[in-house]
Amino acid sequence: MSDPAPHKEPERQYYFIEKAKEYVRKEAEEAGRPMTFCVTTFGCQMNARDSEKLRGILLEIGYEEASEEEADFVIFNTCTVRKCEYESLRTLGQLKSHKKKNPHMKIALCGCMMQEPEVVEKLRTSYRFVALIFGTHNIYKFAELITAVYESGRMVIDIWKDTDKIVEDLPNDRKYS
């Protein structure tokens, strides 16, 4: 896929879904098994809805759902309203040993807790094994951010203060009515 990414949404995100699909396919081939994911939601109903979007994109790019301990891609969708910082960071710390055993494992954090600069700084300095950190305003860019993780091989941090952009018509896996 050497064509430049479209500028218009959601076409831009579908371009990155296809690109991410190729990275996941190659990684599964290398591992000799399907790549797996787990989305863990810490927080409110908005987080639950956003987690459906994350799950839909991960399924679309070729991941299969698994438990947190077995997953190759683990994402925590966090909330500040429900005060889940301690629980999410404790669980994140426990994943470090799983990551050491699984070279394919990528860990991501998103949600409103990531909108707090001091939380992001703590993650950036103390949890260097995290691959991706993004906030609430750019969740629609998830496939693009996954592609950036694959292409950079480094921690990707993409936090927006706010946005007027709403991008619909992206994959999502509804779990709740």
Coordinates of C-alpha atoms in Angstrom, one line a residue:
M1 CA 0.0 0.0 0.0
S2 CA 2.1 2.8 -1.3
D3 CA -0.6 5.3 -2.2
P4 CA -0.8 8.3 0.2
A5 CA -3.5 8.1 2.9
P6 CA -6.8 9.9 2.0
H7 CA -7.4 13.2 3.9
K8 CA -11.2 12.7 4.2
E9 CA -12.7 10.6 7.1
P10 CA -13.7 7.8 7.4
E11 CA -11.9 6.8 4.1
R12 CA -8.6 7.7 5.8
Q13 CA -9.3 5.2 8.7
Y14 CA -10.3 2.5 6.3
Y15 CA -6.9 3.0 4.5
F16 CA -5.2 2.5 7.9
I17 CA -7.4 -0.5 8.7
E18 CA -6.1 -2.2 5.5
K19 CA -2.5 -1.3 6.4
A20 CA -2.9 -2.6 10.0
K21 CA -4.5 -5.7 8.6
E22 CA -1.3 -6.4 6.7
Y23 CA 0.9 -5.9 9.7
V24 CA -1.3 -8.2 11.8
R25 CA -1.3 -10.9 9.1
K26 CA 2.5 -10.8 8.9
E27 CA 2.9 -11.0 12.6
A28 CA 0.4 -14.0 12.8
E29 CA 2.4 -15.7 10.1
E30 CA 5.7 -15.1 12.0
A31 CA 4.1 -16.3 15.3
G32 CA 2.5 -19.3 13.5
R33 CA -0.9 -18.6 15.1
P34 CA -3.6 -15.9 15.0
M35 CA -2.9 -12.7 16.9
T36 CA -5.3 -12.1 19.8
F37 CA -6.6 -9.1 21.7
C38 CA -8.4 -8.1 24.9
V39 CA -10.2 -4.8 25.6
T40 CA -10.6 -4.0 29.3
T41 CA -13.0 -1.2 30.2
F42 CA -12.4 0.6 33.5
G43 CA -15.2 3.1 34.0
C44 CA -18.5 4.5 32.7
Q45 CA -21.0 3.8 30.0
M46 CA -19.2 6.1 27.5
N47 CA -16.1 3.9 28.0
A48 CA -18.2 0.7 27.3
R49 CA -19.5 2.3 24.0
D50 CA -15.9 3.3 23.0
S51 CA -14.7 -0.2 23.9
E52 CA -17.2 -1.6 21.3
K53 CA -15.5 0.6 18.7
L54 CA -12.0 -0.5 19.7
R55 CA -13.1 -4.1 19.7
G56 CA -14.7 -3.7 16.2
I57 CA -11.5 -2.2 14.7
L58 CA -9.3 -4.9 16.3
L59 CA -11.6 -7.7 14.9
E60 CA -11.6 -5.9 11.5
I61 CA -7.8 -5.8 11.3
G62 CA -7.5 -9.5 12.1
Y63 CA -7.1 -10.0 15.8
E64 CA -9.2 -12.6 17.6
E65 CA -10.6 -12.0 21.1
A66 CA -8.8 -13.7 24.1
S67 CA -8.2 -13.3 27.8
E68 CA -5.9 -10.5 29.1
E69 CA -3.1 -12.9 30.0
E70 CA -3.1 -14.6 26.6
A71 CA -3.7 -11.5 24.4
D72 CA -1.1 -10.1 22.0
F73 CA -2.8 -6.7 22.1
V74 CA -4.2 -5.5 25.4
I75 CA -6.0 -2.2 25.6
F76 CA -7.3 -0.5 28.8
N77 CA -10.0 2.0 28.2
T78 CA -9.9 4.2 31.4
C79 CA -12.1 6.7 33.2
T80 CA -11.4 9.5 35.6
V81 CA -15.0 9.9 36.8
R82 CA -15.0 6.4 38.2
K83 CA -11.5 6.8 39.8
C84 CA -10.0 3.7 38.2
E85 CA -6.4 5.0 38.1
Y86 CA -5.1 2.7 40.9
E87 CA -6.8 -0.4 39.5
S88 CA -5.7 0.2 35.9
L89 CA -2.1 0.9 36.8
R90 CA -2.0 -2.1 39.1
T91 CA -3.3 -4.4 36.3
L92 CA -0.9 -2.7 33.9
G93 CA 2.0 -3.6 36.2
Q94 CA 0.9 -7.2 36.3
L95 CA 1.0 -7.3 32.5
K96 CA 4.7 -6.5 32.4
S97 CA 5.7 -10.1 33.1
H98 CA 3.3 -11.4 30.4
K99 CA 4.9 -9.0 27.9
K100 CA 8.3 -10.3 28.7
K101 CA 7.1 -13.8 27.8
N102 CA 5.3 -12.7 24.6
P103 CA 7.4 -10.6 22.2
H104 CA 4.3 -9.9 20.1
M105 CA 2.4 -8.3 23.0
K106 CA 1.4 -4.6 22.6
I107 CA -0.2 -2.7 25.4
A108 CA -2.4 0.4 24.8
L109 CA -4.2 2.8 27.1
C110 CA -6.9 5.2 26.2
G111 CA -9.9 7.1 27.6
C112 CA -10.3 10.1 29.8
M113 CA -7.6 9.1 32.3
M114 CA -5.2 9.7 29.4
Q115 CA -6.4 13.3 29.1
E116 CA -4.6 14.0 32.4
P117 CA -1.0 15.2 31.7
E118 CA 0.5 13.8 34.9
V119 CA -0.9 10.3 34.2
V120 CA 0.6 10.3 30.7
E121 CA 3.9 11.5 32.1
K122 CA 3.9 8.7 34.7
L123 CA 3.2 6.2 31.9
R124 CA 5.8 7.6 29.6
T125 CA 8.5 7.4 32.3
S126 CA 7.5 4.4 34.5
Y127 CA 5.7 2.1 32.1
R128 CA 8.0 2.2 29.0
F129 CA 6.7 -1.2 27.9
V130 CA 3.4 0.5 26.9
A131 CA 3.1 0.8 23.1
L132 CA 0.2 3.3 22.6
I133 CA -1.4 6.0 24.7
F134 CA -4.3 8.1 23.3
G135 CA -7.2 10.1 24.7
T136 CA -10.9 10.4 24.2
H137 CA -11.0 12.8 21.2
N138 CA -9.2 10.7 18.7
I139 CA -10.5 7.2 19.3
Y140 CA -11.7 7.1 15.7
K141 CA -8.0 7.1 14.7
F142 CA -7.3 3.8 16.4
A143 CA -6.3 1.9 13.2
E144 CA -4.0 4.8 12.3
L145 CA -2.4 4.7 15.7
I146 CA -1.9 1.0 15.6
T147 CA -0.2 1.4 12.2
A148 CA 2.0 4.0 13.8
V149 CA 3.0 1.6 16.5
Y150 CA 3.9 -1.1 14.0
E151 CA 5.9 1.4 11.8
S152 CA 7.7 3.2 14.6
G153 CA 8.5 0.3 17.0
R154 CA 8.3 2.9 19.8
M155 CA 5.7 4.2 22.2
V156 CA 3.1 6.4 20.4
I157 CA 1.4 9.1 22.4
D158 CA -1.4 11.0 20.7
I159 CA -3.5 13.1 23.1
W160 CA -5.8 15.9 21.8
K161 CA -7.2 18.6 24.1
D162 CA -10.5 18.7 22.2
T163 CA -11.9 18.2 18.8
D164 CA -14.9 19.1 16.7
K165 CA -14.5 16.0 14.6
I166 CA -17.0 13.1 14.8
V167 CA -16.2 10.2 12.6
E168 CA -18.9 7.6 12.2
D169 CA -19.3 4.4 10.0
L170 CA -16.2 2.7 11.4
P171 CA -16.3 -1.0 12.5
N172 CA -17.7 -1.7 16.0
D173 CA -18.6 -4.8 17.9
R174 CA -21.8 -4.1 19.9
K175 CA -21.9 -5.9 23.2
Y176 CA -24.6 -3.8 24.9
S177 CA -28.0 -2.6 23.6

